[in-house]
mmCIF file with all atom_site columns, C-alpha atoms in Angstrom:
data_model
loop_
_atom_site.group_PDB
_atom_site.id
_atom_site.type_symbol
_atom_site.label_atom_id
_atom_site.label_alt_id
_atom_site.label_comp_id
_atom_site.label_asym_id
_atom_site.label_entity_id
_atom_site.label_seq_id
_atom_site.pdbx_PDB_ins_code
_atom_site.Cartn_x
_atom_site.Cartn_y
_atom_site.Cartn_z
_atom_site.occupancy
_atom_site.B_iso_or_equiv
_atom_site.pdbx_formal_charge
_atom_site.auth_seq_id
_atom_site.auth_comp_id
_atom_site.auth_asym_id
_atom_site.auth_atom_id
_atom_site.pdbx_PDB_model_num
ATOM 1   C CA . MET T 1 1   ? 0.000   0.000  0.000  1.00 48.00 ? 1   MET T CA 1
ATOM 2   C CA . ASN T 1 2   ? 1.172   3.499  -0.739 1.00 55.00 ? 2   ASN T CA 1
ATOM 3   C CA . LYS T 1 3   ? 1.005   6.410  1.718  1.00 58.00 ? 3   LYS T CA 1
ATOM 4   C CA . GLU T 1 4   ? -2.392  7.633  0.556  1.00 60.00 ? 4   GLU T CA 1
ATOM 5   C CA . GLU T 1 5   ? -3.956  4.165  0.784  1.00 51.00 ? 5   GLU T CA 1
ATOM 6   C CA . LEU T 1 6   ? -2.602  3.670  4.293  1.00 46.00 ? 6   LEU T CA 1
ATOM 7   C CA . LYS T 1 7   ? -3.956  7.063  5.326  1.00 52.00 ? 7   LYS T CA 1
ATOM 8   C CA . GLU T 1 8   ? -7.357  6.228  3.865  1.00 53.00 ? 8   GLU T CA 1
ATOM 9   C CA . LYS T 1 9   ? -7.562  2.851  5.586  1.00 46.00 ? 9   LYS T CA 1
ATOM 10  C CA . TYR T 1 10  ? -6.040  3.575  8.976  1.00 43.00 ? 10  TYR T CA 1
ATOM 11  C CA . GLY T 1 11  ? -6.147  7.329  9.281  1.00 49.00 ? 11  GLY T CA 1
ATOM 12  C CA . LYS T 1 12  ? -8.679  9.110  11.452 1.00 47.00 ? 12  LYS T CA 1
ATOM 13  C CA . LYS T 1 13  ? -11.815 9.823  9.470  1.00 46.00 ? 13  LYS T CA 1
ATOM 14  C CA . ARG T 1 14  ? -12.652 13.482 9.129  1.00 47.00 ? 14  ARG T CA 1
ATOM 15  C CA . VAL T 1 15  ? -16.164 14.033 10.405 1.00 44.00 ? 15  VAL T CA 1
ATOM 16  C CA . PRO T 1 16  ? -17.963 17.253 9.368  1.00 50.00 ? 16  PRO T CA 1
ATOM 17  C CA . HIS T 1 17  ? -18.424 19.638 12.261 1.00 76.00 ? 17  HIS T CA 1
ATOM 18  C CA . GLU T 1 18  ? -21.819 19.456 13.912 1.00 81.00 ? 18  GLU T CA 1
ATOM 19  C CA . TRP T 1 19  ? -22.440 23.159 13.509 1.00 74.00 ? 19  TRP T CA 1
ATOM 20  C CA . ARG T 1 20  ? -22.772 22.633 9.751  1.00 84.00 ? 20  ARG T CA 1
ATOM 21  C CA . LYS T 1 21  ? -26.220 21.145 10.408 1.00 88.00 ? 21  LYS T CA 1
ATOM 22  C CA . THR T 1 22  ? -27.782 24.436 11.479 1.00 91.00 ? 22  THR T CA 1
ATOM 23  C CA . ASP T 1 23  ? -28.206 27.702 9.569  1.00 92.00 ? 23  ASP T CA 1
ATOM 24  C CA . TRP T 1 24  ? -25.349 30.140 9.074  1.00 93.00 ? 24  TRP T CA 1
ATOM 25  C CA . PHE T 1 25  ? -26.767 32.951 11.193 1.00 96.00 ? 25  PHE T CA 1
ATOM 26  C CA . THR T 1 26  ? -27.364 30.678 14.192 1.00 96.00 ? 26  THR T CA 1
ATOM 27  C CA . THR T 1 27  ? -23.823 29.357 13.764 1.00 95.00 ? 27  THR T CA 1
ATOM 28  C CA . LEU T 1 28  ? -22.488 32.919 13.626 1.00 96.00 ? 28  LEU T CA 1
ATOM 29  C CA . VAL T 1 29  ? -24.235 33.789 16.899 1.00 97.00 ? 29  VAL T CA 1
ATOM 30  C CA . VAL T 1 30  ? -23.522 30.687 18.980 1.00 96.00 ? 30  VAL T CA 1
ATOM 31  C CA . THR T 1 31  ? -19.880 30.402 17.860 1.00 96.00 ? 31  THR T CA 1
ATOM 32  C CA . PHE T 1 32  ? -19.414 34.159 18.372 1.00 96.00 ? 32  PHE T CA 1
ATOM 33  C CA . PHE T 1 33  ? -18.315 34.928 14.825 1.00 94.00 ? 33  PHE T CA 1
ATOM 34  C CA . GLY T 1 34  ? -16.511 31.619 14.462 1.00 93.00 ? 34  GLY T CA 1
ATOM 35  C CA . SER T 1 35  ? -14.315 31.728 17.569 1.00 94.00 ? 35  SER T CA 1
ATOM 36  C CA . GLY T 1 36  ? -16.007 28.565 18.827 1.00 92.00 ? 36  GLY T CA 1
ATOM 37  C CA . MET T 1 37  ? -14.900 26.692 15.716 1.00 90.00 ? 37  MET T CA 1
ATOM 38  C CA . SER T 1 38  ? -11.368 26.425 17.070 1.00 88.00 ? 38  SER T CA 1
ATOM 39  C CA . PRO T 1 39  ? -10.361 22.728 17.083 1.00 84.00 ? 39  PRO T CA 1
ATOM 40  C CA . LYS T 1 40  ? -8.648  23.200 20.450 1.00 86.00 ? 40  LYS T CA 1
ATOM 41  C CA . ALA T 1 41  ? -10.066 24.923 23.548 1.00 90.00 ? 41  ALA T CA 1
ATOM 42  C CA . PRO T 1 42  ? -13.057 26.565 21.844 1.00 92.00 ? 42  PRO T CA 1
ATOM 43  C CA . GLY T 1 43  ? -14.353 27.879 25.180 1.00 93.00 ? 43  GLY T CA 1
ATOM 44  C CA . THR T 1 44  ? -11.046 29.614 25.805 1.00 95.00 ? 44  THR T CA 1
ATOM 45  C CA . MET T 1 45  ? -11.065 31.055 22.288 1.00 96.00 ? 45  MET T CA 1
ATOM 46  C CA . GLY T 1 46  ? -14.620 32.339 22.721 1.00 96.00 ? 46  GLY T CA 1
ATOM 47  C CA . SER T 1 47  ? -13.743 33.926 26.055 1.00 97.00 ? 47  SER T CA 1
ATOM 48  C CA . LEU T 1 48  ? -10.608 35.480 24.568 1.00 97.00 ? 48  LEU T CA 1
ATOM 49  C CA . ALA T 1 49  ? -12.567 36.900 21.638 1.00 97.00 ? 49  ALA T CA 1
ATOM 50  C CA . ALA T 1 50  ? -15.065 38.452 24.057 1.00 97.00 ? 50  ALA T CA 1
ATOM 51  C CA . ALA T 1 51  ? -12.279 39.958 26.178 1.00 97.00 ? 51  ALA T CA 1
ATOM 52  C CA . ILE T 1 52  ? -10.646 41.451 23.088 1.00 97.00 ? 52  ILE T CA 1
ATOM 53  C CA . ILE T 1 53  ? -13.847 42.953 21.709 1.00 97.00 ? 53  ILE T CA 1
ATOM 54  C CA . ALA T 1 54  ? -14.670 44.337 25.160 1.00 97.00 ? 54  ALA T CA 1
ATOM 55  C CA . TYR T 1 55  ? -11.899 46.923 24.821 1.00 97.00 ? 55  TYR T CA 1
ATOM 56  C CA . PRO T 1 56  ? -13.353 48.861 21.856 1.00 97.00 ? 56  PRO T CA 1
ATOM 57  C CA . MET T 1 57  ? -16.788 48.460 23.432 1.00 96.00 ? 57  MET T CA 1
ATOM 58  C CA . ALA T 1 58  ? -15.502 50.073 26.640 1.00 96.00 ? 58  ALA T CA 1
ATOM 59  C CA . TRP T 1 59  ? -13.773 52.821 24.666 1.00 95.00 ? 59  TRP T CA 1
ATOM 60  C CA . LEU T 1 60  ? -17.001 53.680 22.837 1.00 94.00 ? 60  LEU T CA 1
ATOM 61  C CA . ALA T 1 61  ? -19.030 53.476 26.062 1.00 93.00 ? 61  ALA T CA 1
ATOM 62  C CA . LEU T 1 62  ? -16.611 55.839 27.804 1.00 92.00 ? 62  LEU T CA 1
ATOM 63  C CA . ARG T 1 63  ? -16.966 58.372 25.000 1.00 90.00 ? 63  ARG T CA 1
ATOM 64  C CA . GLN T 1 64  ? -20.764 58.104 24.880 1.00 88.00 ? 64  GLN T CA 1
ATOM 65  C CA . PHE T 1 65  ? -21.721 57.633 28.529 1.00 83.00 ? 65  PHE T CA 1
ATOM 66  C CA . GLY T 1 66  ? -18.641 58.582 30.537 1.00 82.00 ? 66  GLY T CA 1
ATOM 67  C CA . ASN T 1 67  ? -17.485 56.568 33.528 1.00 81.00 ? 67  ASN T CA 1
ATOM 68  C CA . TYR T 1 68  ? -20.932 56.200 35.066 1.00 74.00 ? 68  TYR T CA 1
ATOM 69  C CA . VAL T 1 69  ? -21.245 53.390 37.632 1.00 73.00 ? 69  VAL T CA 1
ATOM 70  C CA . TRP T 1 70  ? -23.807 52.345 40.210 1.00 74.00 ? 70  TRP T CA 1
ATOM 71  C CA . SER T 1 71  ? -22.205 52.669 43.635 1.00 68.00 ? 71  SER T CA 1
ATOM 72  C CA . ILE T 1 72  ? -23.424 51.661 47.085 1.00 60.00 ? 72  ILE T CA 1
ATOM 73  C CA . SER T 1 73  ? -22.523 55.116 48.381 1.00 55.00 ? 73  SER T CA 1
ATOM 74  C CA . GLY T 1 74  ? -24.027 56.853 45.383 1.00 46.00 ? 74  GLY T CA 1
ATOM 75  C CA . LYS T 1 75  ? -20.659 58.135 44.210 1.00 50.00 ? 75  LYS T CA 1
ATOM 76  C CA . ALA T 1 76  ? -18.631 57.060 41.192 1.00 48.00 ? 76  ALA T CA 1
ATOM 77  C CA . PHE T 1 77  ? -15.120 55.815 41.883 1.00 46.00 ? 77  PHE T CA 1
ATOM 78  C CA . HIS T 1 78  ? -12.517 54.381 39.550 1.00 46.00 ? 78  HIS T CA 1
ATOM 79  C CA . PHE T 1 79  ? -12.070 51.610 42.097 1.00 46.00 ? 79  PHE T CA 1
ATOM 80  C CA . GLY T 1 80  ? -14.465 50.355 44.731 1.00 50.00 ? 80  GLY T CA 1
ATOM 81  C CA . PHE T 1 81  ? -17.719 48.494 45.177 1.00 68.00 ? 81  PHE T CA 1
ATOM 82  C CA . PHE T 1 82  ? -19.968 49.257 42.253 1.00 80.00 ? 82  PHE T CA 1
ATOM 83  C CA . ILE T 1 83  ? -21.641 47.902 39.146 1.00 88.00 ? 83  ILE T CA 1
ATOM 84  C CA . ASN T 1 84  ? -20.854 48.997 35.603 1.00 92.00 ? 84  ASN T CA 1
ATOM 85  C CA . PRO T 1 85  ? -24.352 49.318 34.061 1.00 93.00 ? 85  PRO T CA 1
ATOM 86  C CA . PHE T 1 86  ? -23.048 49.191 30.483 1.00 94.00 ? 86  PHE T CA 1
ATOM 87  C CA . PHE T 1 87  ? -21.462 45.736 30.751 1.00 96.00 ? 87  PHE T CA 1
ATOM 88  C CA . LEU T 1 88  ? -24.211 44.487 33.061 1.00 96.00 ? 88  LEU T CA 1
ATOM 89  C CA . ALA T 1 89  ? -26.798 45.392 30.443 1.00 96.00 ? 89  ALA T CA 1
ATOM 90  C CA . THR T 1 90  ? -24.633 43.874 27.702 1.00 97.00 ? 90  THR T CA 1
ATOM 91  C CA . ALA T 1 91  ? -24.283 40.597 29.614 1.00 98.00 ? 91  ALA T CA 1
ATOM 92  C CA . LEU T 1 92  ? -28.036 40.347 30.233 1.00 97.00 ? 92  LEU T CA 1
ATOM 93  C CA . ILE T 1 93  ? -28.907 41.237 26.635 1.00 98.00 ? 93  ILE T CA 1
ATOM 94  C CA . VAL T 1 94  ? -26.516 38.554 25.358 1.00 98.00 ? 94  VAL T CA 1
ATOM 95  C CA . PHE T 1 95  ? -27.943 36.070 27.865 1.00 98.00 ? 95  PHE T CA 1
ATOM 96  C CA . PHE T 1 96  ? -31.593 36.427 26.849 1.00 98.00 ? 96  PHE T CA 1
ATOM 97  C CA . ALA T 1 97  ? -30.945 37.046 23.149 1.00 97.00 ? 97  ALA T CA 1
ATOM 98  C CA . ALA T 1 98  ? -28.809 33.898 22.881 1.00 97.00 ? 98  ALA T CA 1
ATOM 99  C CA . ILE T 1 99  ? -31.378 31.510 24.385 1.00 97.00 ? 99  ILE T CA 1
ATOM 100 C CA . PRO T 1 100 ? -33.398 30.857 21.178 1.00 97.00 ? 100 PRO T CA 1
ATOM 101 C CA . PHE T 1 101 ? -30.250 30.540 19.060 1.00 97.00 ? 101 PHE T CA 1
ATOM 102 C CA . VAL T 1 102 ? -28.617 28.066 21.450 1.00 97.00 ? 102 VAL T CA 1
ATOM 103 C CA . ASN T 1 103 ? -31.819 26.014 21.617 1.00 97.00 ? 103 ASN T CA 1
ATOM 104 C CA . LYS T 1 104 ? -32.049 25.954 17.814 1.00 96.00 ? 104 LYS T CA 1
ATOM 105 C CA . ALA T 1 105 ? -28.389 25.026 17.390 1.00 95.00 ? 105 ALA T CA 1
ATOM 106 C CA . MET T 1 106 ? -28.657 22.101 19.804 1.00 95.00 ? 106 MET T CA 1
ATOM 107 C CA . LYS T 1 107 ? -31.940 20.909 18.286 1.00 95.00 ? 107 LYS T CA 1
ATOM 108 C CA . ASP T 1 108 ? -30.651 21.103 14.697 1.00 94.00 ? 108 ASP T CA 1
ATOM 109 C CA . THR T 1 109 ? -27.422 19.284 15.497 1.00 93.00 ? 109 THR T CA 1
ATOM 110 C CA . GLY T 1 110 ? -28.762 16.812 18.045 1.00 92.00 ? 110 GLY T CA 1
ATOM 111 C CA . THR T 1 111 ? -26.227 17.926 20.640 1.00 90.00 ? 111 THR T CA 1
ATOM 112 C CA . GLU T 1 112 ? -26.321 19.090 24.253 1.00 89.00 ? 112 GLU T CA 1
ATOM 113 C CA . ASP T 1 113 ? -23.998 21.964 25.163 1.00 88.00 ? 113 ASP T CA 1
ATOM 114 C CA . PRO T 1 114 ? -21.322 21.202 22.525 1.00 91.00 ? 114 PRO T CA 1
ATOM 115 C CA . GLY T 1 115 ? -17.960 22.917 22.870 1.00 91.00 ? 115 GLY T CA 1
ATOM 116 C CA . TRP T 1 116 ? -18.403 25.064 19.770 1.00 94.00 ? 116 TRP T CA 1
ATOM 117 C CA . ILE T 1 117 ? -21.275 26.963 21.411 1.00 95.00 ? 117 ILE T CA 1
ATOM 118 C CA . VAL T 1 118 ? -19.316 29.754 23.088 1.00 96.00 ? 118 VAL T CA 1
ATOM 119 C CA . ILE T 1 119 ? -21.865 32.571 23.305 1.00 97.00 ? 119 ILE T CA 1
ATOM 120 C CA . ASP T 1 120 ? -22.266 31.536 26.961 1.00 97.00 ? 120 ASP T CA 1
ATOM 121 C CA . GLU T 1 121 ? -18.586 32.290 27.594 1.00 97.00 ? 121 GLU T CA 1
ATOM 122 C CA . VAL T 1 122 ? -19.081 35.677 25.950 1.00 98.00 ? 122 VAL T CA 1
ATOM 123 C CA . CYS T 1 123 ? -21.939 36.387 28.336 1.00 97.00 ? 123 CYS T CA 1
ATOM 124 C CA . GLY T 1 124 ? -19.763 35.334 31.272 1.00 97.00 ? 124 GLY T CA 1
ATOM 125 C CA . ILE T 1 125 ? -16.885 37.617 30.280 1.00 98.00 ? 125 ILE T CA 1
ATOM 126 C CA . PHE T 1 126 ? -19.230 40.598 29.976 1.00 98.00 ? 126 PHE T CA 1
ATOM 127 C CA . MET T 1 127 ? -20.700 39.807 33.398 1.00 98.00 ? 127 MET T CA 1
ATOM 128 C CA . THR T 1 128 ? -17.198 39.723 34.879 1.00 97.00 ? 128 THR T CA 1
ATOM 129 C CA . LEU T 1 129 ? -16.476 43.139 33.374 1.00 96.00 ? 129 LEU T CA 1
ATOM 130 C CA . ALA T 1 130 ? -19.663 44.508 34.943 1.00 95.00 ? 130 ALA T CA 1
ATOM 131 C CA . PHE T 1 131 ? -17.573 44.808 38.110 1.00 93.00 ? 131 PHE T CA 1
ATOM 132 C CA . LEU T 1 132 ? -14.957 47.078 36.535 1.00 92.00 ? 132 LEU T CA 1
ATOM 133 C CA . PRO T 1 133 ? -15.417 50.782 35.695 1.00 90.00 ? 133 PRO T CA 1
ATOM 134 C CA . THR T 1 134 ? -15.293 51.589 31.996 1.00 93.00 ? 134 THR T CA 1
ATOM 135 C CA . TYR T 1 135 ? -12.434 54.001 32.701 1.00 91.00 ? 135 TYR T CA 1
ATOM 136 C CA . THR T 1 136 ? -10.361 51.214 34.216 1.00 90.00 ? 136 THR T CA 1
ATOM 137 C CA . ILE T 1 137 ? -10.890 48.891 31.246 1.00 93.00 ? 137 ILE T CA 1
ATOM 138 C CA . VAL T 1 138 ? -9.842  51.598 28.775 1.00 94.00 ? 138 VAL T CA 1
ATOM 139 C CA . HIS T 1 139 ? -6.834  52.991 30.653 1.00 93.00 ? 139 HIS T CA 1
ATOM 140 C CA . TYR T 1 140 ? -5.655  49.765 32.295 1.00 92.00 ? 140 TYR T CA 1
ATOM 141 C CA . PRO T 1 141 ? -6.399  47.113 29.645 1.00 94.00 ? 141 PRO T CA 1
ATOM 142 C CA . TRP T 1 142 ? -4.334  44.498 31.489 1.00 94.00 ? 142 TRP T CA 1
ATOM 143 C CA . PHE T 1 143 ? -7.401  44.158 33.746 1.00 94.00 ? 143 PHE T CA 1
ATOM 144 C CA . LEU T 1 144 ? -8.997  42.356 30.794 1.00 96.00 ? 144 LEU T CA 1
ATOM 145 C CA . ALA T 1 145 ? -6.394  39.607 31.132 1.00 96.00 ? 145 ALA T CA 1
ATOM 146 C CA . ILE T 1 146 ? -7.154  39.261 34.840 1.00 96.00 ? 146 ILE T CA 1
ATOM 147 C CA . ALA T 1 147 ? -10.899 39.159 34.152 1.00 96.00 ? 147 ALA T CA 1
ATOM 148 C CA . PHE T 1 148 ? -10.313 36.531 31.467 1.00 97.00 ? 148 PHE T CA 1
ATOM 149 C CA . GLY T 1 149 ? -8.246  34.348 33.809 1.00 96.00 ? 149 GLY T CA 1
ATOM 150 C CA . LEU T 1 150 ? -10.692 34.593 36.695 1.00 97.00 ? 150 LEU T CA 1
ATOM 151 C CA . PHE T 1 151 ? -13.665 33.787 34.508 1.00 97.00 ? 151 PHE T CA 1
ATOM 152 C CA . ARG T 1 152 ? -11.967 30.765 32.950 1.00 96.00 ? 152 ARG T CA 1
ATOM 153 C CA . PHE T 1 153 ? -11.160 29.510 36.461 1.00 96.00 ? 153 PHE T CA 1
ATOM 154 C CA . PHE T 1 154 ? -14.824 29.567 37.469 1.00 95.00 ? 154 PHE T CA 1
ATOM 155 C CA . ASP T 1 155 ? -16.007 28.361 34.061 1.00 93.00 ? 155 ASP T CA 1
ATOM 156 C CA . ILE T 1 156 ? -13.763 25.296 34.038 1.00 92.00 ? 156 ILE T CA 1
ATOM 157 C CA . LEU T 1 157 ? -13.917 24.226 37.692 1.00 92.00 ? 157 LEU T CA 1
ATOM 158 C CA . LYS T 1 158 ? -17.512 25.367 38.328 1.00 91.00 ? 158 LYS T CA 1
ATOM 159 C CA . PRO T 1 159 ? -17.240 25.754 42.135 1.00 92.00 ? 159 PRO T CA 1
ATOM 160 C CA . LEU T 1 160 ? -19.768 27.298 44.537 1.00 90.00 ? 160 LEU T CA 1
ATOM 161 C CA . GLY T 1 161 ? -22.784 25.613 43.006 1.00 90.00 ? 161 GLY T CA 1
ATOM 162 C CA . ILE T 1 162 ? -22.143 26.733 39.412 1.00 91.00 ? 162 ILE T CA 1
ATOM 163 C CA . HIS T 1 163 ? -22.401 23.134 38.173 1.00 89.00 ? 163 HIS T CA 1
ATOM 164 C CA . LYS T 1 164 ? -25.990 22.952 39.438 1.00 91.00 ? 164 LYS T CA 1
ATOM 165 C CA . PHE T 1 165 ? -27.035 25.631 36.964 1.00 91.00 ? 165 PHE T CA 1
ATOM 166 C CA . GLU T 1 166 ? -25.992 23.341 34.105 1.00 86.00 ? 166 GLU T CA 1
ATOM 167 C CA . LYS T 1 167 ? -28.989 21.179 34.973 1.00 87.00 ? 167 LYS T CA 1
ATOM 168 C CA . PHE T 1 168 ? -31.448 23.858 33.879 1.00 93.00 ? 168 PHE T CA 1
ATOM 169 C CA . PRO T 1 169 ? -33.338 22.740 30.765 1.00 91.00 ? 169 PRO T CA 1
ATOM 170 C CA . GLY T 1 170 ? -31.986 23.417 27.297 1.00 92.00 ? 170 GLY T CA 1
ATOM 171 C CA . ALA T 1 171 ? -30.239 26.685 26.578 1.00 95.00 ? 171 ALA T CA 1
ATOM 172 C CA . TRP T 1 172 ? -30.974 27.995 30.067 1.00 96.00 ? 172 TRP T CA 1
ATOM 173 C CA . GLY T 1 173 ? -28.504 25.501 31.503 1.00 94.00 ? 173 GLY T CA 1
ATOM 174 C CA . VAL T 1 174 ? -25.920 26.323 28.835 1.00 95.00 ? 174 VAL T CA 1
ATOM 175 C CA . MET T 1 175 ? -26.097 30.044 29.548 1.00 97.00 ? 175 MET T CA 1
ATOM 176 C CA . ALA T 1 176 ? -26.859 30.260 33.281 1.00 96.00 ? 176 ALA T CA 1
ATOM 177 C CA . ASP T 1 177 ? -23.736 28.588 34.640 1.00 95.00 ? 177 ASP T CA 1
ATOM 178 C CA . ASP T 1 178 ? -21.489 30.980 32.716 1.00 96.00 ? 178 ASP T CA 1
ATOM 179 C CA . LEU T 1 179 ? -23.494 33.999 33.837 1.00 97.00 ? 179 LEU T CA 1
ATOM 180 C CA . LEU T 1 180 ? -23.034 32.878 37.454 1.00 96.00 ? 180 LEU T CA 1
ATOM 181 C CA . GLY T 1 181 ? -19.366 32.124 36.831 1.00 96.00 ? 181 GLY T CA 1
ATOM 182 C CA . GLY T 1 182 ? -18.946 35.643 35.489 1.00 97.00 ? 182 GLY T CA 1
ATOM 183 C CA . PHE T 1 183 ? -20.686 37.013 38.562 1.00 96.00 ? 183 PHE T CA 1
ATOM 184 C CA . TYR T 1 184 ? -18.316 35.182 40.914 1.00 97.00 ? 184 TYR T CA 1
ATOM 185 C CA . ALA T 1 185 ? -15.288 36.196 38.840 1.00 97.00 ? 185 ALA T CA 1
ATOM 186 C CA . GLY T 1 186 ? -16.425 39.823 38.863 1.00 95.00 ? 186 GLY T CA 1
ATOM 187 C CA . ILE T 1 187 ? -16.954 39.853 42.626 1.00 94.00 ? 187 ILE T CA 1
ATOM 188 C CA . LEU T 1 188 ? -13.476 38.403 43.164 1.00 94.00 ? 188 LEU T CA 1
ATOM 189 C CA . LEU T 1 189 ? -11.975 40.880 40.707 1.00 92.00 ? 189 LEU T CA 1
ATOM 190 C CA . GLU T 1 190 ? -13.625 43.807 42.462 1.00 89.00 ? 190 GLU T CA 1
ATOM 191 C CA . LEU T 1 191 ? -12.595 42.609 45.913 1.00 87.00 ? 191 LEU T CA 1
ATOM 192 C CA . GLY T 1 192 ? -9.019  42.107 44.765 1.00 84.00 ? 192 GLY T CA 1
ATOM 193 C CA . THR T 1 193 ? -8.941  45.544 43.163 1.00 78.00 ? 193 THR T CA 1
ATOM 194 C CA . ALA T 1 194 ? -10.358 47.204 46.286 1.00 74.00 ? 194 ALA T CA 1
ATOM 195 C CA . ILE T 1 195 ? -7.761  45.495 48.500 1.00 76.00 ? 195 ILE T CA 1
ATOM 196 C CA . ALA T 1 196 ? -4.931  46.464 46.131 1.00 69.00 ? 196 ALA T CA 1
ATOM 197 C CA . VAL T 1 197 ? -6.047  50.107 46.161 1.00 65.00 ? 197 VAL T CA 1
ATOM 198 C CA . ALA T 1 198 ? -6.474  50.085 49.964 1.00 67.00 ? 198 ALA T CA 1
ATOM 199 C CA . ILE T 1 199 ? -2.911  48.939 50.544 1.00 74.00 ? 199 ILE T CA 1
ATOM 200 C CA . GLY T 1 200 ? -1.594  51.377 47.950 1.00 60.00 ? 200 GLY T CA 1
ATOM 201 C CA . PHE T 1 201 ? -0.565  48.822 45.333 1.00 56.00 ? 201 PHE T CA 1
#
């Protein structure tokens, strides 16, 4: 047998990706513009794509809305305990808007939470960033790397009851655990930032 015949007989068969079974627009949404099509670590690639696109989003938000945050004390600080309404709204919009697309993708392909669906990771990254001021994201972009790392920690290990949210039916389970993971990551990011500022780091 020649090389090609050996490859054909014993080589690993190339199976078409499952996402090919649904329509192109649904694929575009659930793979977040194709980032979920990565053959290795699609969840990481989807999260990374979301973290990268978050920078120009923050830049535009800062120009349009300023550094407005919701604070417990009613005052806006660059660091402290607060919620960034822009990224909170973005995370919730992505969450609810993605539900029908995720359901359709899983139904069309006969899968349940396949790795190439990464719109849930995108939602989680945006939720994490809801605990950072827009000013901080724009002027200290290395915070995006910290947010990315913290979110991936919670997304992969799923501690503190996150895994229970996966049991929600259909797309709700796909999306909810990442939203909660983003919430935990954001809280930890904000606490760490507040401590660093308090000790003058």
